[in-house]
GROMACS .gro file of C-alpha atoms in nm:
model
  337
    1UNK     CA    1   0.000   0.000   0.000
    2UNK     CA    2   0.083   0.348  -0.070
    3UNK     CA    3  -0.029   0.674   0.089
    4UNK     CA    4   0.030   0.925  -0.171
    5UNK     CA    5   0.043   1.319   0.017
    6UNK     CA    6  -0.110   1.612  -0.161
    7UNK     CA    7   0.110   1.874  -0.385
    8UNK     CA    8   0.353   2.014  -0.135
    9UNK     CA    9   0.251   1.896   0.184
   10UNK     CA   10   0.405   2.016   0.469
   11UNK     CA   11   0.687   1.826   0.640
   12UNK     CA   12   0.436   1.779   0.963
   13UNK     CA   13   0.165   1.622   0.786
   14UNK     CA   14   0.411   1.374   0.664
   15UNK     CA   15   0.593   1.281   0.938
   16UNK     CA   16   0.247   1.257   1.157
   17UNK     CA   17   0.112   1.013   0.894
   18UNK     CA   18   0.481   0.833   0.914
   19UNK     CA   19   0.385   0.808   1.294
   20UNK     CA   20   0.071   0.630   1.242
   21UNK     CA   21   0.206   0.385   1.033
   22UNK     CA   22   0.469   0.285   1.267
   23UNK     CA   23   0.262   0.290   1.608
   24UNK     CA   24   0.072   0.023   1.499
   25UNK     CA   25   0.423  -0.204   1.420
   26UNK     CA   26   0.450  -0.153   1.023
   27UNK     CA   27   0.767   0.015   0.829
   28UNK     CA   28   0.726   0.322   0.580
   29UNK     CA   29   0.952   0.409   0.293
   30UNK     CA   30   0.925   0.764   0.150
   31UNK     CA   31   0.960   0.866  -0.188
   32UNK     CA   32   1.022   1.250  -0.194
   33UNK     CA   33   0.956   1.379  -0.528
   34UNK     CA   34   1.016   1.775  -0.680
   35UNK     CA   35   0.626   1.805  -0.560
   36UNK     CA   36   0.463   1.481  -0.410
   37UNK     CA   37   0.566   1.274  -0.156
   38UNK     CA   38   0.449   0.925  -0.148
   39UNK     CA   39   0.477   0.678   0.148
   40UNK     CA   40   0.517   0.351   0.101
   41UNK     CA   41   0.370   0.092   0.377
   42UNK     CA   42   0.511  -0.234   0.445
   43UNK     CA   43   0.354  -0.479   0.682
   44UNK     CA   44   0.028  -0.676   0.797
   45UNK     CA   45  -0.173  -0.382   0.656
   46UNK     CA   46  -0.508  -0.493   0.863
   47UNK     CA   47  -0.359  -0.309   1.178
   48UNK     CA   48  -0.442   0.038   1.046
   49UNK     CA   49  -0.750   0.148   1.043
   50UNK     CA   50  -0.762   0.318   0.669
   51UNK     CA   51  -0.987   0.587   0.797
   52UNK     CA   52  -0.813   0.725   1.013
   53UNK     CA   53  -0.517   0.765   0.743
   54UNK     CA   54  -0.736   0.891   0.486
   55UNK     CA   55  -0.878   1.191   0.688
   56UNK     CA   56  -0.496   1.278   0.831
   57UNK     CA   57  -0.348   1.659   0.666
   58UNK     CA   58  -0.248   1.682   0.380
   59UNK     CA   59  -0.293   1.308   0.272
   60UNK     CA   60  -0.452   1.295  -0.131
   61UNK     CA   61  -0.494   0.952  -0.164
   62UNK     CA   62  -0.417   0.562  -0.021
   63UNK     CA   63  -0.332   0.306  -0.348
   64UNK     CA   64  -0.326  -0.041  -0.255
   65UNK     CA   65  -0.019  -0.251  -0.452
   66UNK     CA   66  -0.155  -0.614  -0.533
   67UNK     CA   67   0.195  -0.703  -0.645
   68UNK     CA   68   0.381  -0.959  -0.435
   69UNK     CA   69   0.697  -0.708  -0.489
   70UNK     CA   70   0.647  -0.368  -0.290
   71UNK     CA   71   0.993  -0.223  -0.229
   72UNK     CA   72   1.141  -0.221  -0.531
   73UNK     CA   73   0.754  -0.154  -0.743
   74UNK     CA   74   0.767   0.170  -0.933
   75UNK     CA   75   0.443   0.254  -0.709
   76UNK     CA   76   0.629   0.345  -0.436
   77UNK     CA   77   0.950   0.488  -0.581
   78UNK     CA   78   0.789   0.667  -0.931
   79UNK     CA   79   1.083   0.818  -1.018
   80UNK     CA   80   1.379   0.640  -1.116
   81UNK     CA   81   1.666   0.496  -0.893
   82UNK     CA   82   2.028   0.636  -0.981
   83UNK     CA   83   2.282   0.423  -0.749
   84UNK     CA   84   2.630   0.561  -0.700
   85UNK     CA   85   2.908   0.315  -0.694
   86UNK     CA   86   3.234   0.457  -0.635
   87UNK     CA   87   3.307   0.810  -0.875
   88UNK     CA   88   3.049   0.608  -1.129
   89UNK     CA   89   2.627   0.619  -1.114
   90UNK     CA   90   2.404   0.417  -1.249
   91UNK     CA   91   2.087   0.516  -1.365
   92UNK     CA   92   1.892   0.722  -1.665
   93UNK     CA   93   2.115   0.958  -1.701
   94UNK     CA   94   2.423   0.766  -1.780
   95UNK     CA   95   2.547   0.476  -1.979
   96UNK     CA   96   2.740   0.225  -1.778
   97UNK     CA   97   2.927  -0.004  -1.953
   98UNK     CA   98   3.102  -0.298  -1.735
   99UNK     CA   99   3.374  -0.475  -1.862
  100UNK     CA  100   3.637  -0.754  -1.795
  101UNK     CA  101   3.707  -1.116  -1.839
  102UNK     CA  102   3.482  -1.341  -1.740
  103UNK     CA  103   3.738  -1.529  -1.514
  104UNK     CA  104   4.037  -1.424  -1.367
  105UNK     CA  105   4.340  -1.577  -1.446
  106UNK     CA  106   4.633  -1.381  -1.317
  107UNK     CA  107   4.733  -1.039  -1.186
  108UNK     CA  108   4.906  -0.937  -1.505
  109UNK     CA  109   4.617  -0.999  -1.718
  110UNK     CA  110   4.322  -0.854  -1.540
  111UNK     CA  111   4.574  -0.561  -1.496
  112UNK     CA  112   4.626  -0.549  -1.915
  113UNK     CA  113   4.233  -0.540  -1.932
  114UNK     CA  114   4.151  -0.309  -1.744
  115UNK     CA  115   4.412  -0.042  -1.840
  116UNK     CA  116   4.246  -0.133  -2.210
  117UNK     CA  117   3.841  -0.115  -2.144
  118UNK     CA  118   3.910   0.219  -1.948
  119UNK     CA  119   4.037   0.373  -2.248
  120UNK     CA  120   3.770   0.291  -2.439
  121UNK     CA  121   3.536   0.416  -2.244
  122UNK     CA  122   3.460   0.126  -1.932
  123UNK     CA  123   3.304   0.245  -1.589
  124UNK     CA  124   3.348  -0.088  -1.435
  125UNK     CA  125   3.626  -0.370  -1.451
  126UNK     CA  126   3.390  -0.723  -1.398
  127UNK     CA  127   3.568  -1.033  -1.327
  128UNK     CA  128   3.479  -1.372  -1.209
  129UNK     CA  129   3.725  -1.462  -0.874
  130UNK     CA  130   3.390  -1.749  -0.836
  131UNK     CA  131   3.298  -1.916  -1.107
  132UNK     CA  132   2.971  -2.155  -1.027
  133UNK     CA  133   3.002  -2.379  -1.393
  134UNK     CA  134   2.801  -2.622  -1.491
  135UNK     CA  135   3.103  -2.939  -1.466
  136UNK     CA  136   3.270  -2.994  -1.149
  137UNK     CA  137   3.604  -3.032  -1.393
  138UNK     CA  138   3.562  -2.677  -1.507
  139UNK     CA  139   3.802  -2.378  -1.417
  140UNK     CA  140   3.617  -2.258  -1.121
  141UNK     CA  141   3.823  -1.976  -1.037
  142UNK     CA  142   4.087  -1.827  -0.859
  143UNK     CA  143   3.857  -1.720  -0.571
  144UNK     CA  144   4.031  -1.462  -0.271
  145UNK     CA  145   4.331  -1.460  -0.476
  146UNK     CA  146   4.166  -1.352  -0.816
  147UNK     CA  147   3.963  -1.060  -0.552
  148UNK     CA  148   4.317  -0.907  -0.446
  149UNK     CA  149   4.373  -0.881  -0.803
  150UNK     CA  150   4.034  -0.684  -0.860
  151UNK     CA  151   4.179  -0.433  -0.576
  152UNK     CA  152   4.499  -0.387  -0.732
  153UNK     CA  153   4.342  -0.299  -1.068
  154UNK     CA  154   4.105  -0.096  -0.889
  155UNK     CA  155   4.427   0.109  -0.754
  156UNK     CA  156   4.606   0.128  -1.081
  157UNK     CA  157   4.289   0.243  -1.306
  158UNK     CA  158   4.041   0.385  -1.041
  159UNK     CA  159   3.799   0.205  -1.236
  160UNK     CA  160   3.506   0.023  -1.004
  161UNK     CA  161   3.489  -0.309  -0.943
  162UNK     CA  162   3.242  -0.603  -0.943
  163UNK     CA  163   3.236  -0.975  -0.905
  164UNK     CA  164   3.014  -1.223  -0.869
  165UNK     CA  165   2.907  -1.455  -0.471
  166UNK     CA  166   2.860  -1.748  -0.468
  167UNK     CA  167   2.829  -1.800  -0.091
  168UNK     CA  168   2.839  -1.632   0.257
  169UNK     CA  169   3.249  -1.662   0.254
  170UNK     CA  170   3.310  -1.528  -0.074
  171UNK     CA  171   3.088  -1.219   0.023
  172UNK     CA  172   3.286  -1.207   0.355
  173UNK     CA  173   3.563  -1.182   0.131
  174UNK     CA  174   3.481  -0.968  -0.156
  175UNK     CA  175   3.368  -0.732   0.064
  176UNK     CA  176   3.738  -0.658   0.148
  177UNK     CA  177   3.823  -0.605  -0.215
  178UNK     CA  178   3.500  -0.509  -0.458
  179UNK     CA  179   3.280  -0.197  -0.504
  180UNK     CA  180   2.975  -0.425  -0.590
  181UNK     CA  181   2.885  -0.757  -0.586
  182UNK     CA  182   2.696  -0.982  -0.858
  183UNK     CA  183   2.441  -1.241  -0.797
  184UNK     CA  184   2.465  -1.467  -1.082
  185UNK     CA  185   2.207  -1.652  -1.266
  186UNK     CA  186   2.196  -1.937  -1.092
  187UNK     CA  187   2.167  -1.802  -0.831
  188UNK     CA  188   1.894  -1.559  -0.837
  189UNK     CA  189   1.645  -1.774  -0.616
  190UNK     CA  190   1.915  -1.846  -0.356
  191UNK     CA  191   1.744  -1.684  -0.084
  192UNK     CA  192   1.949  -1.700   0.205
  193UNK     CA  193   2.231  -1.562  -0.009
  194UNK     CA  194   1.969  -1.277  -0.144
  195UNK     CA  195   1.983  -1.183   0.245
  196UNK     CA  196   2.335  -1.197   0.292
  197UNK     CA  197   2.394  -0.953   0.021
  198UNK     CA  198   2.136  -0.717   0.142
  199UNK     CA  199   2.318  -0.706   0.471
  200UNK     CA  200   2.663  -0.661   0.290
  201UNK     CA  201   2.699  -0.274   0.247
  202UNK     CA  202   2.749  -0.334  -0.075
  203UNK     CA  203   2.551  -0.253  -0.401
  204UNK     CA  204   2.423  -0.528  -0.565
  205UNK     CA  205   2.342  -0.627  -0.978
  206UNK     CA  206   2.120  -0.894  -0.970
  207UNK     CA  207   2.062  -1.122  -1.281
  208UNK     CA  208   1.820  -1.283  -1.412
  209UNK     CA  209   1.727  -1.646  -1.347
  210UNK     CA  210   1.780  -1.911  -1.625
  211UNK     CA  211   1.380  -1.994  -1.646
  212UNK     CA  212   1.259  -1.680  -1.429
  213UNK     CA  213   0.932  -1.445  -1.495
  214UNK     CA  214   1.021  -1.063  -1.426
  215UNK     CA  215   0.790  -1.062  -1.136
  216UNK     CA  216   1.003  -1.385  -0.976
  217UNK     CA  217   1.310  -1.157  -1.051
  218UNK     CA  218   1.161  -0.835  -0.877
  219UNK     CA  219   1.087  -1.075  -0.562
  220UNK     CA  220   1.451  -1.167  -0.534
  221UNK     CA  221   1.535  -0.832  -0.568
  222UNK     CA  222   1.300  -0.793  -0.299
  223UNK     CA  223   1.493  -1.015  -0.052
  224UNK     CA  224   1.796  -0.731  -0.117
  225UNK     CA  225   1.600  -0.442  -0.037
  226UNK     CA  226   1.385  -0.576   0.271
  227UNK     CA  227   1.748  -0.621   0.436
  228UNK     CA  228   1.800  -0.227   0.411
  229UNK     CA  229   2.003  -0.272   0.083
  230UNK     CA  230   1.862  -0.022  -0.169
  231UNK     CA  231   2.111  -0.002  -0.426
  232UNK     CA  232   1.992  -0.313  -0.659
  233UNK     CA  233   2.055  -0.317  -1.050
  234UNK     CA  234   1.893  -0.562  -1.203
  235UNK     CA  235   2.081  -0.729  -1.533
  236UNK     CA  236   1.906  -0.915  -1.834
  237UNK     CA  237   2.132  -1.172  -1.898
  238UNK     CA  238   1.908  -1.353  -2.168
  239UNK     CA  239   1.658  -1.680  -2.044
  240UNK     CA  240   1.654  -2.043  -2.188
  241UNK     CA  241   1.398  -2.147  -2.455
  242UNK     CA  242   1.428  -2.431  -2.740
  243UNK     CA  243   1.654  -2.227  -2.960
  244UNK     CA  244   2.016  -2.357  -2.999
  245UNK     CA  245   2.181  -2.054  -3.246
  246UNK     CA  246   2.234  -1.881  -2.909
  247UNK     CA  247   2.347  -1.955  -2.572
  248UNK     CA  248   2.028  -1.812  -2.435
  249UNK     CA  249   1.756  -1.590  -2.631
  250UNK     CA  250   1.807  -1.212  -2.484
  251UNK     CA  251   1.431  -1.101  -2.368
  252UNK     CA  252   1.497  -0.734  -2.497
  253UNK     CA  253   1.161  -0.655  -2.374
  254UNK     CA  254   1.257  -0.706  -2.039
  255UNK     CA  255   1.411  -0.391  -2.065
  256UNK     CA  256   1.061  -0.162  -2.114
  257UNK     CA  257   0.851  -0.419  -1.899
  258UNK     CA  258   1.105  -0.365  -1.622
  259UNK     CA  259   1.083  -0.002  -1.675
  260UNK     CA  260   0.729   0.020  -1.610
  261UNK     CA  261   0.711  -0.207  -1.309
  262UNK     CA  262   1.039  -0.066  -1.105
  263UNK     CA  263   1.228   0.167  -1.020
  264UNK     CA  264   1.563  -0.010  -1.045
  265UNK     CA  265   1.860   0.032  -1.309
  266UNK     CA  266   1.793  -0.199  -1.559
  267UNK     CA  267   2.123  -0.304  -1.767
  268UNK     CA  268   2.172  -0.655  -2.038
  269UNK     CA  269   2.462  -0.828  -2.076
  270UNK     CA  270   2.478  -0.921  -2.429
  271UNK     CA  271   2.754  -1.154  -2.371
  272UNK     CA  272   2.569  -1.429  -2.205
  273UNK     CA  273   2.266  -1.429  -2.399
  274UNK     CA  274   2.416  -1.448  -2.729
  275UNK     CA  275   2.744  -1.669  -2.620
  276UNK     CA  276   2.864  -1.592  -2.941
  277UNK     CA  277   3.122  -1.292  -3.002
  278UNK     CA  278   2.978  -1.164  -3.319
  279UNK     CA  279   2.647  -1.151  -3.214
  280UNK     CA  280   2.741  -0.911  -2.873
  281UNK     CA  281   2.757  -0.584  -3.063
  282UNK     CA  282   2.437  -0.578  -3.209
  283UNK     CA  283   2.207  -0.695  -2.882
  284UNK     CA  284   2.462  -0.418  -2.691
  285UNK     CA  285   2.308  -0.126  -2.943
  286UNK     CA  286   1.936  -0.281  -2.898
  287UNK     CA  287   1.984  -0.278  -2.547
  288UNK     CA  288   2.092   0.052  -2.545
  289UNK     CA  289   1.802   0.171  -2.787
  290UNK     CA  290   1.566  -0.036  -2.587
  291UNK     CA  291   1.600   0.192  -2.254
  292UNK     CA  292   1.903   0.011  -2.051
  293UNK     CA  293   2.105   0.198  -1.825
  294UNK     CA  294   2.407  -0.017  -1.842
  295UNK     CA  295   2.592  -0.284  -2.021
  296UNK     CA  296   2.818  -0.574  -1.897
  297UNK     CA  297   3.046  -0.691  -2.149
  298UNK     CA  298   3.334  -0.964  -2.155
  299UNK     CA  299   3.649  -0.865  -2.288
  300UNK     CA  300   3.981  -1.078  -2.308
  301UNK     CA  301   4.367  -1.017  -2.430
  302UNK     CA  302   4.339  -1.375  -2.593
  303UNK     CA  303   3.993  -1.507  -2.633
  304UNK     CA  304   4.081  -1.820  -2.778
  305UNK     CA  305   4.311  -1.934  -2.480
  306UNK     CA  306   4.069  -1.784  -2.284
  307UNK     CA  307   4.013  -2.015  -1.900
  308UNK     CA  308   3.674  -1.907  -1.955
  309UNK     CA  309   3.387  -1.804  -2.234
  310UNK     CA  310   3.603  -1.703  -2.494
  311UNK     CA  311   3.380  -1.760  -2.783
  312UNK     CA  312   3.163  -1.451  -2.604
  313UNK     CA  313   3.475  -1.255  -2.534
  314UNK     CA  314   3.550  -0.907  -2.752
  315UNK     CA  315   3.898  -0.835  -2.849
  316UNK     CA  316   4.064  -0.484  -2.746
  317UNK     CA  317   4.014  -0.407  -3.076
  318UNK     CA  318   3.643  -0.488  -3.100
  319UNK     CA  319   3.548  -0.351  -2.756
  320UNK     CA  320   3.721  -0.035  -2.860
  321UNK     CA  321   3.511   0.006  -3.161
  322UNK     CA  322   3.225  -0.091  -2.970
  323UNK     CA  323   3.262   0.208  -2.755
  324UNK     CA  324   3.305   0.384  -3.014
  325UNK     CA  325   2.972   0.295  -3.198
  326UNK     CA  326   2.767   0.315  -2.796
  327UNK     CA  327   2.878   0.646  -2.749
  328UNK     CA  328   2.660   0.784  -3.066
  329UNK     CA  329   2.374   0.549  -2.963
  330UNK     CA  330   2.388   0.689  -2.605
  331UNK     CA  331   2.365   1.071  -2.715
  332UNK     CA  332   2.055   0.974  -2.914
  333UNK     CA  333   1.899   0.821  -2.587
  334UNK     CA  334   1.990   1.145  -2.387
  335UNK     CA  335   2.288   0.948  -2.184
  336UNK     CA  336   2.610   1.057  -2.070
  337UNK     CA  337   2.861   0.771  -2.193
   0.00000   0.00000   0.00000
């Protein structure tokens, strides 16, 4: 439920509608926009008597929400979410790109990469210290070690960091090292760890479930935010369906549908739903035109001896052109690149 406050209302009448809501053991979240300022109501909503709420100052109207979702809905936050992460925002005013291998494989290399992607134009250095695969006999990463190297990149390029959890230790641990952590497709319906990572301080990008509906996906990114962890991005990473030519099939209209039901950043990562190098640029610059805030892009020196998803992996050379080709795309969308 929502209790949306009349043009302008007075600070008073808000905070004595606020008090209402909590005497009777439920949680508010405001929304203060340029001239309405809508509270949002969370908890067993049959302890307030409606009445009374309706006829407080200053109160225009009460909206009930019938979606399971409620913190991160668009009804209670209508304007859209910018989240700061280091010297770098994400949100509608920019274009975030986020790039890096998609495993780490030594200092000197992640170090190479990121020097590259920043001069093309990268906001983020992403790299995989955890890497959940589907074969136990796959590279699986280089774990705490592969985070220290994530920190001294971090130091060399000031670029910001992410990296995907896997578990309570390795967000115990990237903590220590990353600017944001990434909750990976798999797992996206991992609860407990949904928890832990609203409790890390962190930002989080959430992506999307293999099989998962949007509204599934908005109530794991309601686990994040019900901890006190606002800063959620949400990342369309592509879902499974019977076609083969691609890894996954990219669900570009996730990016719109999102859009109207959230306020969160919304950003694709091309990489993953194609799985196939030639096919990146060309989701990137729908994504973009579709309304995205961000892109996450793999990158490697040597995709071919790449540890990790090299057929999905952009040479310097491509990435740079890629850049190149976004920055055009995000002037026409009104973004700073």
């Amino acid at each position: 439920m929502i209790i949306v406050m009349k043009p302008k209302a007075p600070k008073s009448s808000i905070e004595h509608v606020v008090e209402i809501i909590k005497s009777n053991g439920l949680e508010t979240h405001l929304s203060e926009g340029k001239e309405v300022t809508i509270i949002g109501v969370v908890g067993d909503k049959t302890r307030l008597n409606l009445s009374n709420l309706e006829i407080a100052p200053n109160v225009d109207k009460i909206v009930p929400i019938t979606e399971s979702y409620k913190l991160s809905n668009r009804k209670f936050h209508p304007e859209p979410t910018s989240i700061q992460v280091g010297n770098t925002s994400i949100g509608p005013d920019n274009l975030t790109v986020m790039a890096g291998p998609c495993a780490i494989e030594s200092e000197e290399q992640l170090i190479l990469i990121a020097k590259s992607v920043k001069k093309a134009g990268a906001a983020f250095l992403r790299g995989g210290a955890y890497k959940p695969r589907t074969s136990p006999y796959s590279f699986q990463g280089l774990e705490e070690e592969g985070l220290r190297y994530m920190k001294k990149a971090q130091e060399e390029t000031g670029l910001a960091t992410i990296c995907e959890v896997i578990s309570e230790a390795s967000i115990e641990a990237a903590v220590k090292y990353v600017d944001m952590l990434q909750i990976g497709a798999r797992n996206m319906q991992n609860f407990q760890l949904l928890r832990e990572a609203g409790q890390s301080g962190l930002p989080v990008l959430l992506k999307r479930g293999l099989s998962s509906t949007i509204d599934e996906w908005l109530n794991a990114a309601e686990y994040i935010i019900a901890e006190g962890n606002r800063n959620v991005v949400l990342c369309e990473r592509g879902i499974r369906t019977y076609e083969t030519a691609t890894r996954n099939t990219l669900d570009i209209s996730a990016v719109p549908v999102l859009k109207s039901k959230s306020h969160l950043p919304v950003i694709v990562d091309p990489s993953h739903a194609s799985g196939v190098r030639a096919y990146v640029a060309p989701l990137a610059k729908c994504a973009v035109a579709a309304g995205a805030d961000g892109l996450m892009i793999e990158v490697h020196n040597n995709p071919p001896c790449a540890l990790s998803d090299g057929p999905q992996s952009l040479t310097f050379a491509q990435f740079d052109e890629l850049a190149k080709e976004l920055k055009a795309y995000a002037a026409l969308s009104g973004r700073n690149f």
